[in-house]
XYZ file of C-alpha atoms in Angstrom:
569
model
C -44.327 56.920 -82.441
C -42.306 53.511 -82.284
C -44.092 50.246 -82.948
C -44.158 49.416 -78.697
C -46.042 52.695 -78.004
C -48.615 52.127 -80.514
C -52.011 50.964 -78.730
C -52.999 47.299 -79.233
C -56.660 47.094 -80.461
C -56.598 43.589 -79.498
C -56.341 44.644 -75.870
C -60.100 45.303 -76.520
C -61.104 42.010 -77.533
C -62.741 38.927 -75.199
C -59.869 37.081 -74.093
C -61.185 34.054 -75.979
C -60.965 35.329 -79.212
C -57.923 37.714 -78.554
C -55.674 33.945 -77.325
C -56.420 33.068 -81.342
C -55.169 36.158 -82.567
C -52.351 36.541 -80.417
C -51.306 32.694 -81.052
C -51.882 33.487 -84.885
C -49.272 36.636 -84.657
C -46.593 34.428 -82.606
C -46.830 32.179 -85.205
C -47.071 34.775 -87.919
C -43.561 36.276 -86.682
C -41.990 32.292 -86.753
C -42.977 32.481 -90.696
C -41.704 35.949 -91.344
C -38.489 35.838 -89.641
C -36.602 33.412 -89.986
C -34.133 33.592 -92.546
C -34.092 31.194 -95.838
C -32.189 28.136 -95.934
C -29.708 27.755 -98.759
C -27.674 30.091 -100.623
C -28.686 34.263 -100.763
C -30.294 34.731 -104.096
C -28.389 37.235 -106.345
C -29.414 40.627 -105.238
C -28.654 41.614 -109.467
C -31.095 38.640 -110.923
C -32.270 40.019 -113.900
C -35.974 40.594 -112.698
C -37.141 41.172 -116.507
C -36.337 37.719 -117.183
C -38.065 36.417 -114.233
C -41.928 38.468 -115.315
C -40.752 36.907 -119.047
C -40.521 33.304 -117.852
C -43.916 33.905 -115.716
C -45.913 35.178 -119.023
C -44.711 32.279 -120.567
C -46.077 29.995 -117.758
C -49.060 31.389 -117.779
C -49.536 31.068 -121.364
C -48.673 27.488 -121.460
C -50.832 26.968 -117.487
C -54.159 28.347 -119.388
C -53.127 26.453 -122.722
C -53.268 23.162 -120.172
C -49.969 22.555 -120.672
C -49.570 21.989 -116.864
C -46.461 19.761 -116.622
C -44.312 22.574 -118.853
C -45.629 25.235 -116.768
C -44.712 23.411 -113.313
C -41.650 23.361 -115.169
C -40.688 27.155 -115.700
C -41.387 27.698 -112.630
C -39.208 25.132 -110.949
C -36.053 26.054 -112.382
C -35.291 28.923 -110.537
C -37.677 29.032 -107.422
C -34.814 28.519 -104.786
C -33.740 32.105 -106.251
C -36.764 34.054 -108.038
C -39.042 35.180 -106.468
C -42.029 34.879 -108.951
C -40.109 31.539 -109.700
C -40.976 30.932 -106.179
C -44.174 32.457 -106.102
C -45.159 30.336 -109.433
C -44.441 26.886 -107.213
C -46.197 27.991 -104.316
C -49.433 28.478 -106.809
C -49.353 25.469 -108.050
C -49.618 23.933 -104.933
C -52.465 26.148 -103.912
C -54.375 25.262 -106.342
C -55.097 21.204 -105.841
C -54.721 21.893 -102.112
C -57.944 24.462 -102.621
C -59.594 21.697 -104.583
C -59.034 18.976 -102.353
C -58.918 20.099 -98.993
C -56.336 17.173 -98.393
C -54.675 17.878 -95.630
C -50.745 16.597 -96.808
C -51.082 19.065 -99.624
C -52.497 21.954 -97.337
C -49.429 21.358 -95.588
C -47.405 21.282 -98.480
C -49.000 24.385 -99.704
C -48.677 26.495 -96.597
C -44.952 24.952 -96.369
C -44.111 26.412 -100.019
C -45.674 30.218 -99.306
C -43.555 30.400 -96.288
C -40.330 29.422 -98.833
C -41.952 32.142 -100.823
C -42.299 34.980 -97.774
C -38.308 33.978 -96.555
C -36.808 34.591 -100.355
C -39.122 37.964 -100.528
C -37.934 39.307 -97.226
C -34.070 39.094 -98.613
C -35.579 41.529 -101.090
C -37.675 44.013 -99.252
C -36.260 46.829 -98.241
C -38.764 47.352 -94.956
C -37.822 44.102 -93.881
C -34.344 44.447 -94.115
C -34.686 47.805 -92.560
C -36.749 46.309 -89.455
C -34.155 43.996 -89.025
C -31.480 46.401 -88.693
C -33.197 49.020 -86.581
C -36.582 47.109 -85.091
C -38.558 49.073 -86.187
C -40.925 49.479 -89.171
C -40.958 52.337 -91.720
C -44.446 53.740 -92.626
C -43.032 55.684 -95.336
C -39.975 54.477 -97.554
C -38.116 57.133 -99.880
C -40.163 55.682 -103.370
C -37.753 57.418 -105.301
C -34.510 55.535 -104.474
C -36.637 51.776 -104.287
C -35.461 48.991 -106.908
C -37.946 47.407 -109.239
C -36.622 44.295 -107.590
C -37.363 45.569 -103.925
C -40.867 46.920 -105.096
C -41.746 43.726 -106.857
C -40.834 41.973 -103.351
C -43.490 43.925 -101.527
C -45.682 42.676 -103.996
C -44.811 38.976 -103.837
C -44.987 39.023 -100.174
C -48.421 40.335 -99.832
C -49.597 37.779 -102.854
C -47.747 35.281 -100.349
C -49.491 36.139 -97.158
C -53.105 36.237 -98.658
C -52.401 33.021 -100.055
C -51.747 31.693 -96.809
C -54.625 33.670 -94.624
C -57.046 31.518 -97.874
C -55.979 28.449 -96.982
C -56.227 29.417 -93.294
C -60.231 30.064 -93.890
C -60.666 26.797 -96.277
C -59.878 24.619 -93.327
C -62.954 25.484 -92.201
C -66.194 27.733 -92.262
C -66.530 28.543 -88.560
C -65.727 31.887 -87.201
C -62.357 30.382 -85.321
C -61.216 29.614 -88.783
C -61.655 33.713 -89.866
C -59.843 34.248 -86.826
C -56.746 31.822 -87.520
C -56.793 34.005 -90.429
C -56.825 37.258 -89.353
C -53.106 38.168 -88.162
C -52.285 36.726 -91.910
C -54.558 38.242 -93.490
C -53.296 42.349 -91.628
C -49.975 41.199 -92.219
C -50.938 41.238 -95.758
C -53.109 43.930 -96.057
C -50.352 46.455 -93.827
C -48.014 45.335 -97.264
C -50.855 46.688 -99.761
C -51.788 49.516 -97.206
C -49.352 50.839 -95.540
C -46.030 50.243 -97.371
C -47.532 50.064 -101.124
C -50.763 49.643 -102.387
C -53.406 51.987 -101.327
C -54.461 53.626 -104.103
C -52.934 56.949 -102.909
C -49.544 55.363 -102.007
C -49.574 53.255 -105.737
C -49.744 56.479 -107.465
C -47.072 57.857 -105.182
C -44.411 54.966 -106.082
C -45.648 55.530 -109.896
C -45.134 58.847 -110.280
C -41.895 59.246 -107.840
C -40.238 55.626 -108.351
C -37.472 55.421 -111.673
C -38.788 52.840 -113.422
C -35.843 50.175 -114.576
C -37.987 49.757 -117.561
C -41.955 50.065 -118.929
C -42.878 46.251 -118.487
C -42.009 46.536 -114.997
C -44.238 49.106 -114.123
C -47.116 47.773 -115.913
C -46.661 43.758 -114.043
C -46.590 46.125 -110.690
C -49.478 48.187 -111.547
C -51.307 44.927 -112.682
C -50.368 43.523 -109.075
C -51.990 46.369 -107.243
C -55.184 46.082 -108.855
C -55.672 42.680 -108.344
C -54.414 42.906 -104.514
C -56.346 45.692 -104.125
C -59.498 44.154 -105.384
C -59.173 41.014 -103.758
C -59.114 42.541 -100.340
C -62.114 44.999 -100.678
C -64.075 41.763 -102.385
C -63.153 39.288 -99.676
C -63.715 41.316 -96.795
C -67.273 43.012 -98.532
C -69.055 39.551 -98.367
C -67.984 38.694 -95.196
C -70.710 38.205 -92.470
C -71.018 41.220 -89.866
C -70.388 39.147 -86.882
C -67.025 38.736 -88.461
C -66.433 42.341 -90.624
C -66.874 43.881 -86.602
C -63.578 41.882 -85.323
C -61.690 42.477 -88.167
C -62.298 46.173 -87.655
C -60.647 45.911 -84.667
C -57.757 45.301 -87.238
C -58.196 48.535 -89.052
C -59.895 47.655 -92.294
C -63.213 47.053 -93.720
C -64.280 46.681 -97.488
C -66.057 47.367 -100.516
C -67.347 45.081 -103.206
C -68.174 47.268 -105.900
C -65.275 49.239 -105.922
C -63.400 46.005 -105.906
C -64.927 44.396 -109.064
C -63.951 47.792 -110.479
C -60.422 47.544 -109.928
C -60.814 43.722 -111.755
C -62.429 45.055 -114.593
C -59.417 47.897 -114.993
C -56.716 45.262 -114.289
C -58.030 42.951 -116.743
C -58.224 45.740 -119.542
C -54.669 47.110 -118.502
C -51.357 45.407 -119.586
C -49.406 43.177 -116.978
C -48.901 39.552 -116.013
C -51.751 39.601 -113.496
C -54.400 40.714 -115.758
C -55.780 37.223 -116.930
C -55.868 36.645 -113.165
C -57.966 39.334 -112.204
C -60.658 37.886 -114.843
C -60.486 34.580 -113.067
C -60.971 36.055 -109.996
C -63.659 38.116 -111.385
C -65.895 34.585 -112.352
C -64.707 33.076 -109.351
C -66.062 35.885 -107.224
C -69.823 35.819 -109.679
C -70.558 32.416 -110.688
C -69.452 30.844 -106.660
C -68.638 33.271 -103.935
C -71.811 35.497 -105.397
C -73.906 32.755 -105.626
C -73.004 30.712 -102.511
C -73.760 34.283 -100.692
C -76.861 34.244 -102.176
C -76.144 37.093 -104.567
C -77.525 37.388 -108.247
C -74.515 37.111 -110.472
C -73.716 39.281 -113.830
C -74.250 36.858 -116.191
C -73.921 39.106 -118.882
C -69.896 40.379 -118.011
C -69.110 36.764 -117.078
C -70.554 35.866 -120.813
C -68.177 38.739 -121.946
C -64.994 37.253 -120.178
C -65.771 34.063 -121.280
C -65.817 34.525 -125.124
C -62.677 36.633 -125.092
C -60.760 34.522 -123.349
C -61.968 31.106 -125.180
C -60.462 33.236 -128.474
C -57.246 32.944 -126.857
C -57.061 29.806 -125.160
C -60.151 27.887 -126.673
C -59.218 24.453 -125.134
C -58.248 26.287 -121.811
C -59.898 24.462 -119.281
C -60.105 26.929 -116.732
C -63.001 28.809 -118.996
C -64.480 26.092 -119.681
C -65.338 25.309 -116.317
C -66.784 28.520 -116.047
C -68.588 28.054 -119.079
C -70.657 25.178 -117.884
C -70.709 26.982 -113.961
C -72.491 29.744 -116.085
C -75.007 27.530 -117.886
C -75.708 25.972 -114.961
C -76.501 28.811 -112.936
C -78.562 30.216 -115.837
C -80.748 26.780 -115.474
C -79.119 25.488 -119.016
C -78.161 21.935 -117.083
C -77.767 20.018 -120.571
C -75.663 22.653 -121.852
C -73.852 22.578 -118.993
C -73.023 18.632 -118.471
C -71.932 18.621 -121.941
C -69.290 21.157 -121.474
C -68.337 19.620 -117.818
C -67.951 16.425 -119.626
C -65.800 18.467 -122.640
C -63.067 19.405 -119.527
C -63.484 16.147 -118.099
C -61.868 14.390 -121.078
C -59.034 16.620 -121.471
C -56.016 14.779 -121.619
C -53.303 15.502 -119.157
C -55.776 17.187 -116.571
C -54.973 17.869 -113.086
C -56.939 15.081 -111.127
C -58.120 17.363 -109.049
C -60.166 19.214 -112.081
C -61.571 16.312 -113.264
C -63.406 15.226 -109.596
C -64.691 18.979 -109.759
C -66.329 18.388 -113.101
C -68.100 15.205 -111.598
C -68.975 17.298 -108.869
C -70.702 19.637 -110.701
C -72.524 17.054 -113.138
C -73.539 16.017 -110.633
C -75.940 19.061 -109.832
C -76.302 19.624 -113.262
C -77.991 15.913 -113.033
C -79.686 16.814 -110.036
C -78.751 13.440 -108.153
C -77.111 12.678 -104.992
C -75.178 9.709 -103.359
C -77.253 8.069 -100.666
C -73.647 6.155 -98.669
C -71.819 9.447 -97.059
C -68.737 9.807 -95.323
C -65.978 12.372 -93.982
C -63.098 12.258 -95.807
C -59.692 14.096 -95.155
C -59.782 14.528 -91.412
C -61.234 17.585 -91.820
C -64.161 19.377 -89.331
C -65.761 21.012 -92.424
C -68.967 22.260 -91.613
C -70.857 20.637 -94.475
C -68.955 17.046 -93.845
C -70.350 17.770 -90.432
C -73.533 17.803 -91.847
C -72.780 14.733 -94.102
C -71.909 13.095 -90.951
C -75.048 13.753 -89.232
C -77.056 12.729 -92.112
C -75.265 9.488 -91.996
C -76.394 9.162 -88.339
C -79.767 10.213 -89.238
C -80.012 7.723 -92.436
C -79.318 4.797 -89.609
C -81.505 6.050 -86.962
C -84.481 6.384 -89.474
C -83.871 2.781 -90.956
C -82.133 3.183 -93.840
C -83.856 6.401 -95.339
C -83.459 9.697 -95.818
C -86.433 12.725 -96.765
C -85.155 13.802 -99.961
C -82.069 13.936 -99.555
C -81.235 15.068 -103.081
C -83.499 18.180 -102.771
C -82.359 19.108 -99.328
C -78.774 19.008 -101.178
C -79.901 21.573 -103.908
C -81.860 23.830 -101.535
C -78.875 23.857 -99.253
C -76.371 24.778 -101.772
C -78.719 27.332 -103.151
C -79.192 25.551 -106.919
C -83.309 26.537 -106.757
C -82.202 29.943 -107.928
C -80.782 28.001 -111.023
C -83.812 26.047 -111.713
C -85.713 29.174 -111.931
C -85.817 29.065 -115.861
C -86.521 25.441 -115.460
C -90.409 25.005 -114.938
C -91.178 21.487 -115.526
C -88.308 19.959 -113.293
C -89.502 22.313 -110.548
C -93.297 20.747 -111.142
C -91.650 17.466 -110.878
C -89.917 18.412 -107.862
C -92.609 19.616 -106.842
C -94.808 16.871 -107.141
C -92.036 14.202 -105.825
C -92.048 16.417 -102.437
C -96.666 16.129 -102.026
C -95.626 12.543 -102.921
C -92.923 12.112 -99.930
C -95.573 14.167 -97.828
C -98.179 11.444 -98.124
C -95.807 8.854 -97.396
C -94.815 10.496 -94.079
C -97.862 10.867 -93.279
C -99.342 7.312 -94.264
C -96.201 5.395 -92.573
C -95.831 7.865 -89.909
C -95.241 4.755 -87.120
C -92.269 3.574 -89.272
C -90.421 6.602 -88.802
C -89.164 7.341 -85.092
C -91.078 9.517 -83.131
C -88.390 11.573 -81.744
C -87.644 12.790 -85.268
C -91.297 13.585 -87.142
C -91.193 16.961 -86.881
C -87.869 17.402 -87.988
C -89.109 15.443 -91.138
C -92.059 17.453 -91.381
C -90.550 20.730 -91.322
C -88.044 19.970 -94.165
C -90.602 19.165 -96.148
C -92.329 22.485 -95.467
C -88.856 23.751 -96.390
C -87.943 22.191 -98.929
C -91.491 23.040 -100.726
C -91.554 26.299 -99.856
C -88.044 26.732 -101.560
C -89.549 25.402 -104.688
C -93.306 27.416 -104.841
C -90.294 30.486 -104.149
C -88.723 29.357 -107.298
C -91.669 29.123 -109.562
C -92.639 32.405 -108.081
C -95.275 31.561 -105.719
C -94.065 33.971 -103.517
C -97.386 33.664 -100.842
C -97.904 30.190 -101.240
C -93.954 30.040 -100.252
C -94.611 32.008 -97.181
C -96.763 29.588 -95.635
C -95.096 26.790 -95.991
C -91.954 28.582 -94.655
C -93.887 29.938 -91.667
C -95.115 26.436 -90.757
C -91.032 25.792 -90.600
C -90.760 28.555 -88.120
C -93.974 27.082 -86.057
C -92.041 24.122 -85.603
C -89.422 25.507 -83.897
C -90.172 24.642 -80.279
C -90.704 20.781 -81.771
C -87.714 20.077 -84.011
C -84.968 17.918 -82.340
C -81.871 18.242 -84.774
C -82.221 19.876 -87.775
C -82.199 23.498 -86.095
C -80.808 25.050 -88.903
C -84.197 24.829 -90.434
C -85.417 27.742 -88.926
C -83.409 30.394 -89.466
C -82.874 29.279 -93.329
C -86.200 29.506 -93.786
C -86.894 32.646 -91.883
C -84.484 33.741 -94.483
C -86.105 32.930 -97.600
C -89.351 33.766 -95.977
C -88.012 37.115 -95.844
C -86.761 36.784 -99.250
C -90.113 36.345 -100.743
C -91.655 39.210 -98.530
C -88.637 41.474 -100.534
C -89.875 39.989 -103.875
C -93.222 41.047 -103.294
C -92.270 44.989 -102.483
C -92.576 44.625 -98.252
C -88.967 45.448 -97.996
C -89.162 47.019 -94.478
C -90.559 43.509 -93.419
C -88.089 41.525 -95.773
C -84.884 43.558 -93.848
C -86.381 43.162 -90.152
C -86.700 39.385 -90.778
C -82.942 39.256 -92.450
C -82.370 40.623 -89.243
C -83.677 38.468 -87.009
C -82.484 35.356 -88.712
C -78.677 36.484 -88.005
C -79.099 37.953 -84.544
C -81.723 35.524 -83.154
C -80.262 32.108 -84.020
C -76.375 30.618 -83.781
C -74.896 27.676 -83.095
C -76.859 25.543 -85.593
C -75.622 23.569 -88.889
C -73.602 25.367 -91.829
C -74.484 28.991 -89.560
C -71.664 30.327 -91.558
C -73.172 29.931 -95.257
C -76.475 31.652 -93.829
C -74.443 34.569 -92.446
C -72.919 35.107 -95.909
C -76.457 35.128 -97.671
C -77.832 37.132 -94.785
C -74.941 39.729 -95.384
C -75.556 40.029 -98.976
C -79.362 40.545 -98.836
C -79.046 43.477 -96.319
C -76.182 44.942 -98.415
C -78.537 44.363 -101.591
C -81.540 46.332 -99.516
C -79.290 49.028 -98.568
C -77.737 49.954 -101.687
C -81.471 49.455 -103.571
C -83.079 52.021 -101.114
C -79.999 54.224 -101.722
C -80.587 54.715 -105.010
C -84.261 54.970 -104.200
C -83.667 57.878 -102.242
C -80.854 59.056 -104.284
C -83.839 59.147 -107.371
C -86.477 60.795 -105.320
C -83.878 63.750 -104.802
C -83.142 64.160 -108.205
C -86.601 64.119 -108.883
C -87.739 66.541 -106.185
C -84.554 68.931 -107.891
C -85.947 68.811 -111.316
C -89.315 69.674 -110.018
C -88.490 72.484 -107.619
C -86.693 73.865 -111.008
C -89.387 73.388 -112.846
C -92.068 75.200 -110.447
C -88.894 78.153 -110.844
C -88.934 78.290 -113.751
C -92.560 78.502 -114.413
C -93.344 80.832 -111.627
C -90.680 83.118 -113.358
C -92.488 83.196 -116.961
């Protein structure tokens, strides 16, 4: 069947979100299409020397040697591409960080560079281009390392771009931007290369130009591979539903799997798939609400400070883990260990202040939105701004709404006597309210009072006063019909209500409230965060009562065989 007969799933979609999709693809075909301006890289570059310069950068990146890095990777990325590739990272990385929106731009600008130089070197391209049409099944056997390695740039390329697409922003218009970059990517690992089925295929039929080839490749479909299933598993189902309409869905476990293989295996892509693996436990876990493996982060950690034991990269983990595991001294001193490091990205050294800056527990009390950006939490800032004027210069614990927000209670856990503090400071801010109720507006008490309720509740949760948590979240929810602005309060603490109800064994309860907290409520402050932590818990529930049932089976086997056996004798 040619590609024009094939059905369109879009077709199926409102026409409000199919316009972003279909604007996203015209665009999409712009990037991918046009050719490369310059000089045609040699078609005979010697591709071993090109993996050998990228180990070396690598080394030297992870060693915080950042300017000689930069520098390997500059020499040749108008005709590598992993040269190219290389550049296009290291303008990824600060425009991640930042959120600037000049080095967005240069970022996205560099990846398309990227995609142009791989299409000269991919055979499906060059086919399409010939015949307009796209194989679905190139002759493995007769592909060059060079052509294969291609594939394998290009779909690095396009994820890149489909992250920075989501980073602009949290809101599900942002997924959507995304989406056409994200299949175009995905159709390279599926279709033309790297399901697992069609991997094997290219490794068992393809002639290998050498060993170290084969291994970077193999390294590069385990850590595209694992990406995707990770990225799309913690999505929110609002959002998992249109990208089936794409044609592919994912799956966490099997995901941190393939990063735990790649990172064992040899290839240029297997200290990579450890950072993703932290990355993905000690933030996207935890912002999703998640429990990280502390103990296999622990693991990573010490190996790789063997190797690289000023590297700051690990470092930063190292105090993200200490932090998360409630050690906040052990973790400022490390933050301020990286921030010191000479010759340190800029960028690096605001995200250690950042996180001292939990690990201190305080927060700034001026605000405001910096790089032009429509982020849902500068959103939030902003409001909180408006709010801070509207109230007379004063906030209702601001600094605890901050850490309750961003989901730091879990980390305090182990911390008893700053959560007795806390708690104290909120009973404190309670009887101020309510003592010098006529200074604060009217319009706005029980939007006060409720966050109060919240925030307490969040902290009786973390000492493990599950019931006593309960009520004060419930009072929240009674509130509902009075609260002006701060909306979000609801449904956030439906969601931890629910979360204590789980802790306590009422998991039927626990799963019908998760429930109701994503399908009753939308359009309210950071929505998007909740639907993450939503998704997880109901994953979490399902897989628990899984194995639940999976246990009861076994048992009711072994005791059917036992009442055999017996009955036989």
């Amino acid at each position: 069947m040619s590609q024009e007969e094939r059905p369109e799933p879009l077709d199926t979609l409102p026409r409000d979100l199919r316009e972003h999709l279909e604007m996203e693809e015209s665009d999409e075909e712009q990037d991918n299409f046009q050719d490369a301006s310059g000089d045609v890289p040699d078609e005979n570059m010697d591709l071993q020397m090109a993996l050998a310069d990228c180990e070396m950068a690598i080394k030297r990146f992870f060693n915080n040697d950042l300017e000689s890095a930069m520098g390997i990777m500059k020499s040749r990325s108008s005709s590598s591409i992993y040269h190219s590739l290389g550049v296009s990272i290291f303008e990824f990385i600060p425009a991640v960080l930042t959120l600037d929106s000049a080095q967005v731009g240069r970022a996205i600008q560099s990846l398309k560079t990227t995609v142009q130089l791989c299409n000269q070197h991919r055979r499906s391209y060059t086919i399409m281009q010939t015949i307009g049409t796209m194989i679905t099944k190139p002759n493995y056997s007769t592909m060059t390392d060079l052509e294969a390695h291609a594939e394998l740039c290009f779909a690095e390329s396009m994820l890149l771009q489909a992250a920075l697409s989501v980073i602009e922003g949290e809101d599900i218009a942002a997924f959507l931007r995304a989406t056409m970059k994200i299949k175009n990517s995905y159709n390279t690992y599926n279709v033309t290369l790297l399901v697992r089925r069609e991997c094997s295929r290219i490794l068992e039929k393809k002639t290998w130009e050498s060993l170290e080839s084969r291994q970077h490749f193999h390294s590069g479909v385990r850590l595209g591979l694992a990406t995707f299933n990770i990225m799309i598993a913690l999505l929110p189902a609002r959002i998992i539903t249109l990208l089936e309409y794409v044609g592919y869905s994912g799956d966490k476990e099997a995901g941190l799997a393939e990063l735990q293989t790649g990172a064992r295996e040899p290839g240029l892509r297997g200290v990579l798939c450890e950072i993703v693996s932290l990355g993905i436990q000690l933030v996207v876990s935890h912002f999703a609400g998640a429990t990280p493996n502390f103990h296999q982060c622990r693991e990573i950690i010490d190996a790789q400070l063997k190797v690289y034991p000023e590297g700051v990269w690990f470092l930063l983990f190292e105090g993200r883990l200490e932090l998360l595991r409630g050690r906040c001294a052990l973790a400022a001193a490390t933050y301020r260990r990286v921030a010191e490091t000479r010759h340190l990205w800029p960028q690096l050294r605001h995200l250690c202040y950042w996180e001292l800056m939990w690990a201190s527990a305080a927060a700034p009390l001026y605000r405001q939105k910096i790089a032009g950006k429509s982020l849902p939490m500068e959103k939030w800032v902003t409001k909180r701004c408006a709010r801070y004027s509207a109230q007379g210069g004063r906030l209702m614990m601001p600094a605890m709404e901050l850490l309750c927000l961003w989901n730091m209670m879990s980390a305090l856990a182990a911390d008893v006597p700053t959560l007795q503090s806390l708690l104290k400071k909120i009973d404190i801010a309670s009887e101020l309210l309510d003592r010098e109720e006529r200074l604060w507006p009217s319009a706005l008490l029980a939007d006060n009072r409720a966050l109060i309720f919240y925030l307490r509740g969040c902290c009786l949760s973390a000492l493990g006063m599950q019931l006593l948590a309960i009520q004060q979240f419930d009072k929240v929810v009674g509130l509902k019909n009075t609260i002006k602005s701060d909306t979000f309060l609801v449904p956030y603490a439906m969601y931890e209500a629910a979360t204590c109800h789980y802790n306590l064994g009422e998991v039927d309860r626990a799963v019908r409230m998760w429930q109701d907290a994503r399908k009753g409520y939308s359009n309210y402050s950071l929505e998007s965060r909740l639907q993450f932590r939503l998704h997880s818990k109901l994953e979490m529930a399902q897989s628990n009562a899984q194995g639940q049932a999976d246990m009861s089976l076994s048992a009711m086997s072994r005791t059917s065989s036992s009442l055999k056996l017996a009955s036989k004798r």
